[in-house]
PDB file of C-alpha atoms in Angstrom:
ATOM      1  CA  MET A1335       7.111 -36.781 -59.347  1.00  0.00           C
ATOM      2  CA  VAL A1336       7.391 -36.665 -55.336  1.00  0.00           C
ATOM      3  CA  LYS A1337       6.271 -39.994 -53.794  1.00  0.00           C
ATOM      4  CA  LEU A1338       4.878 -39.339 -49.654  1.00  0.00           C
ATOM      5  CA  GLU A1339       4.432 -42.129 -47.741  1.00  0.00           C
ATOM      6  CA  GLU A1340       2.863 -41.847 -43.592  1.00  0.00           C
ATOM      7  CA  VAL A1341       5.266 -42.284 -40.882  1.00  0.00           C
ATOM      8  CA  GLY A1342       3.912 -43.298 -37.236  1.00  0.00           C
ATOM      9  CA  ILE A1343       5.838 -42.101 -33.998  1.00  0.00           C
ATOM     10  CA  ASP A1344       6.863 -45.770 -32.978  1.00  0.00           C
ATOM     11  CA  HIS A1345       9.578 -45.792 -36.189  1.00  0.00           C
ATOM     12  CA  VAL A1346      10.945 -42.521 -35.102  1.00  0.00           C
ATOM     13  CA  GLU A1347      14.790 -43.343 -34.000  1.00  0.00           C
ATOM     14  CA  GLU A1348      15.723 -42.149 -30.131  1.00  0.00           C
ATOM     15  CA  ASP A1349      18.910 -40.885 -31.902  1.00  0.00           C
ATOM     16  CA  GLU A1350      17.454 -38.048 -34.268  1.00  0.00           C
ATOM     17  CA  TYR A1351      16.644 -35.950 -32.337  1.00  0.00           C
ATOM     18  CA  THR A1352      18.493 -34.106 -29.193  1.00  0.00           C
ATOM     19  CA  ASP A1353      17.311 -32.587 -26.110  1.00  0.00           C
ATOM     20  CA  THR A1354      18.926 -28.856 -27.635  1.00  0.00           C
ATOM     21  CA  ASP A1355      16.001 -29.980 -31.003  1.00  0.00           C
ATOM     22  CA  SER A1356      13.411 -27.386 -30.445  1.00  0.00           C
ATOM     23  CA  SER A1357      11.082 -29.012 -33.131  1.00  0.00           C
ATOM     24  CA  SER A1358      11.107 -32.262 -30.663  1.00  0.00           C
ATOM     25  CA  VAL A1359       7.486 -34.010 -31.145  1.00  0.00           C
ATOM     26  CA  TYR A1360       8.268 -35.394 -27.437  1.00  0.00           C
ATOM     27  CA  SER A1361       8.658 -31.952 -25.864  1.00  0.00           C
ATOM     28  CA  SER A1362       4.850 -30.582 -26.538  1.00  0.00           C
ATOM     29  CA  ASP A1363       3.676 -34.246 -25.365  1.00  0.00           C
ATOM     30  CA  GLU A1364       5.608 -34.247 -22.169  1.00  0.00           C
ATOM     31  CA  ASP A1365       4.110 -30.232 -21.506  1.00  0.00           C
ATOM     32  CA  GLU A1366       0.527 -31.671 -22.091  1.00  0.00           C
ATOM     33  CA  ASP A1367       0.731 -34.609 -19.676  1.00  0.00           C
ATOM     34  CA  ASP A1368       2.029 -31.960 -16.834  1.00  0.00           C
ATOM     35  CA  VAL A1369      -0.189 -29.981 -17.051  1.00  0.00           C
ATOM     36  CA  ASP A1370      -2.786 -32.876 -16.852  1.00  0.00           C
ATOM     37  CA  ASN A1371      -0.582 -34.344 -13.054  1.00  0.00           C
ATOM     38  CA  ILE A1372       0.217 -30.918 -11.591  1.00  0.00           C
ATOM     39  CA  GLU A1373      -1.237 -31.428  -8.007  1.00  0.00           C
ATOM     40  CA  SER A1374      -3.242 -28.390  -6.251  1.00  0.00           C
ATOM     41  CA  ILE A1375      -1.896 -27.420  -2.701  1.00  0.00           C
ATOM     42  CA  MET A1376      -5.641 -28.586  -1.422  1.00  0.00           C
ATOM     43  CA  ASP A1377      -5.038 -31.578  -3.018  1.00  0.00           C
ATOM     44  CA  ARG A1378      -1.995 -32.368  -0.918  1.00  0.00           C
ATOM     45  CA  ILE A1379      -3.196 -31.069   1.838  1.00  0.00           C
ATOM     46  CA  TRP A1380      -6.310 -33.059   1.787  1.00  0.00           C
ATOM     47  CA  ALA A1381      -3.898 -36.481   1.038  1.00  0.00           C
ATOM     48  CA  LEU A1382      -2.160 -35.831   4.750  1.00  0.00           C
ATOM     49  CA  GLN A1383      -5.873 -36.521   6.209  1.00  0.00           C
ATOM     50  CA  ASP A1384      -4.985 -40.353   6.016  1.00  0.00           C
ATOM     51  CA  VAL A1385      -1.537 -39.375   7.541  1.00  0.00           C
ATOM     52  CA  ILE A1386      -2.497 -37.092  10.346  1.00  0.00           C
ATOM     53  CA  PRO A1387      -4.368 -38.453  13.539  1.00  0.00           C
ATOM     54  CA  PRO A1388      -7.814 -37.304  13.943  1.00  0.00           C
ATOM     55  CA  ARG A1389      -7.554 -35.757  17.289  1.00  0.00           C
ATOM     56  CA  THR A1390      -4.215 -34.346  16.115  1.00  0.00           C
ATOM     57  CA  ARG A1391      -5.961 -32.496  12.821  1.00  0.00           C
ATOM     58  CA  LYS A1392      -9.087 -31.713  15.799  1.00  0.00           C
ATOM     59  CA  SER A1393      -6.468 -29.240  17.565  1.00  0.00           C
ATOM     60  CA  ILE A1394      -5.141 -28.164  14.527  1.00  0.00           C
ATOM     61  CA  SER A1395      -8.493 -27.078  13.544  1.00  0.00           C
ATOM     62  CA  ASP A1396      -9.630 -25.709  17.186  1.00  0.00           C
ATOM     63  CA  LYS A1397      -6.347 -23.618  16.902  1.00  0.00           C
ATOM     64  CA  CYS A1398      -6.720 -22.321  13.546  1.00  0.00           C
ATOM     65  CA  SER A1399     -10.493 -21.423  14.457  1.00  0.00           C
ATOM     66  CA  SER A1400      -8.979 -19.071  17.711  1.00  0.00           C
ATOM     67  CA  ILE A1401      -6.535 -17.705  15.629  1.00  0.00           C
ATOM     68  CA  TYR A1402      -8.509 -16.367  13.071  1.00  0.00           C
ATOM     69  CA  GLY A1403     -11.031 -15.682  15.781  1.00  0.00           C
ATOM     70  CA  TRP A1404      -9.177 -13.411  17.763  1.00  0.00           C
ATOM     71  CA  GLY A1405      -7.528 -11.799  14.548  1.00  0.00           C
ATOM     72  CA  LYS A1406     -11.007 -10.988  13.523  1.00  0.00           C
ATOM     73  CA  TYR A1407     -12.498  -9.135  16.620  1.00  0.00           C
ATOM     74  CA  GLY A1408      -9.118  -7.339  16.367  1.00  0.00           C
ATOM     75  CA  ALA A1409      -9.562  -6.019  13.024  1.00  0.00           C
ATOM     76  CA  LYS A1410     -13.029  -5.190  14.255  1.00  0.00           C
ATOM     77  CA  PHE A1411     -11.893  -3.486  17.581  1.00  0.00           C
ATOM     78  CA  LEU A1412      -9.319  -1.407  15.420  1.00  0.00           C
ATOM     79  CA  GLY A1413     -11.486  -0.358  12.697  1.00  0.00           C
ATOM     80  CA  ASN A1414     -14.024   0.836  15.220  1.00  0.00           C
ATOM     81  CA  SER A1415     -11.616   2.545  17.489  1.00  0.00           C
ATOM     82  CA  ALA A1416     -10.196   3.983  14.678  1.00  0.00           C
ATOM     83  CA  TRP A1417     -13.490   5.018  13.235  1.00  0.00           C
ATOM     84  CA  VAL A1418     -14.153   7.057  16.751  1.00  0.00           C
ATOM     85  CA  LEU A1419     -10.909   9.037  17.352  1.00  0.00           C
ATOM     86  CA  THR A1420     -11.586  10.159  13.013  1.00  0.00           C
ATOM     87  CA  THR A1421     -15.068  11.147  13.884  1.00  0.00           C
ATOM     88  CA  SER A1422     -14.255  13.003  17.476  1.00  0.00           C
ATOM     89  CA  ALA A1423     -11.435  14.913  15.849  1.00  0.00           C
ATOM     90  CA  LEU A1424     -13.236  16.005  12.966  1.00  0.00           C
ATOM     91  CA  LEU A1425     -15.868  17.554  15.502  1.00  0.00           C
ATOM     92  CA  LEU A1426     -14.004  18.721  18.212  1.00  0.00           C
ATOM     93  CA  VAL A1427     -10.732  19.731  17.053  1.00  0.00           C
ATOM     94  CA  LEU A1428     -11.508  21.467  13.555  1.00  0.00           C
ATOM     95  CA  PRO A1429     -14.007  23.713  14.552  1.00  0.00           C
ATOM     96  CA  LEU A1430     -11.205  24.736  17.467  1.00  0.00           C
ATOM     97  CA  MET A1431      -8.058  24.954  14.600  1.00  0.00           C
ATOM     98  CA  ILE A1432     -10.536  26.936  12.509  1.00  0.00           C
ATOM     99  CA  GLU A1433     -11.092  29.618  15.248  1.00  0.00           C
ATOM    100  CA  LEU A1434      -7.724  29.430  16.722  1.00  0.00           C
ATOM    101  CA  GLU A1435      -6.650  30.564  12.904  1.00  0.00           C
ATOM    102  CA  HIS A1436      -9.456  33.220  12.382  1.00  0.00           C
ATOM    103  CA  GLU A1437      -7.901  34.388  15.941  1.00  0.00           C
ATOM    104  CA  GLN A1438      -4.603  35.014  14.429  1.00  0.00           C
ATOM    105  CA  GLY A1439      -6.219  36.573  11.375  1.00  0.00           C
ATOM    106  CA  LEU A1440      -7.549  38.932  13.607  1.00  0.00           C
ATOM    107  CA  ILE A1441      -4.587  39.926  15.782  1.00  0.00           C
ATOM    108  CA  GLU A1442      -2.518  40.531  12.776  1.00  0.00           C
ATOM    109  CA  TYR A1443      -5.344  42.610  11.162  1.00  0.00           C
ATOM    110  CA  GLU A1444      -5.374  44.520  14.439  1.00  0.00           C
ATOM    111  CA  LYS A1445      -1.177  44.798  14.635  1.00  0.00           C
ATOM    112  CA  MET A1446      -1.334  46.388  10.616  1.00  0.00           C
ATOM    113  CA  GLN A1447      -4.386  48.941  11.810  1.00  0.00           C
ATOM    114  CA  GLN A1448      -1.886  50.041  15.253  1.00  0.00           C
ATOM    115  CA  GLN A1449       1.235  50.587  12.218  1.00  0.00           C
ATOM    116  CA  GLY A1450      -1.161  52.614   9.476  1.00  0.00           C
ATOM    117  CA  SER A1451      -2.316  54.942  12.770  1.00  0.00           C
ATOM    118  CA  GLN A1452       0.682  55.475  13.814  1.00  0.00           C
ATOM    119  CA  LEU A1453       2.286  56.793  10.228  1.00  0.00           C
ATOM    120  CA  LEU A1454      -0.949  58.823   9.556  1.00  0.00           C
ATOM    121  CA  SER A1455      -0.403  60.379  13.103  1.00  0.00           C
ATOM    122  CA  GLN A1456       2.948  61.566  12.877  1.00  0.00           C
ATOM    123  CA  PRO A1457       3.875  65.024  11.338  1.00  0.00           C
ATOM    124  CA  SER A1458       5.352  64.583   7.512  1.00  0.00           C
ATOM    125  CA  GLY A1459       8.641  66.026   8.468  1.00  0.00           C
ATOM    126  CA  GLN A1460       8.906  63.271  11.231  1.00  0.00           C
ATOM    127  CA  GLN A1461       8.955  61.002   9.313  1.00  0.00           C
ATOM    128  CA  GLN A1462      11.419  61.170   6.542  1.00  0.00           C
ATOM    129  CA  GLN A1463      13.803  61.945   9.159  1.00  0.00           C
ATOM    130  CA  LYS A1464      15.458  59.215  10.884  1.00  0.00           C
ATOM    131  CA  LYS A1465      17.491  58.840  14.148  1.00  0.00           C
ATOM    132  CA  PRO A1466      21.232  58.974  12.712  1.00  0.00           C
ATOM    133  CA  ALA A1467      23.392  55.631  13.239  1.00  0.00           C
ATOM    134  CA  SER A1468      26.262  56.082  15.678  1.00  0.00           C
ATOM    135  CA  GLY A1469      29.952  56.530  14.139  1.00  0.00           C
ATOM    136  CA  ILE A1470      30.139  59.355  10.887  1.00  0.00           C
ATOM    137  CA  VAL A1471      27.604  59.901   8.784  1.00  0.00           C
ATOM    138  CA  PRO A1472      27.774  61.297   5.320  1.00  0.00           C
ATOM    139  CA  PRO A1473      26.026  64.227   4.675  1.00  0.00           C
ATOM    140  CA  GLY A1474      22.575  63.382   2.562  1.00  0.00           C
ATOM    141  CA  PHE A1475      21.830  59.635   4.521  1.00  0.00           C
TER     142      PHE A1475
END
């Protein structure tokens, strides 16, 4: 019969496990500790409060606020300008483009009417006769 004995972690010898051993008990414990000890960026910035003097912090804050304000103003101005330009183009230029296209269609229709009336007004014998080309023309052409 097999006899089982419980062994604590402090009884494990260091040379039994290597860095390449994937079943190491220590690797999972270290990963969990690292997750708990990770500082966020905000924690680090907050810690700089003690290092940077109040006058310098105020100056940096004012400059950042100013840059943010100008950026917000610029984005709002560009958005309003884009809105004005697009609505003006839709209201003024689009009807003009449609009218020009309609006018071009009428011109094409009139040309087709003129060509049709010219073909109907010519006698049937003249339609088949073509002007002879310069040079020698074989009979029947």
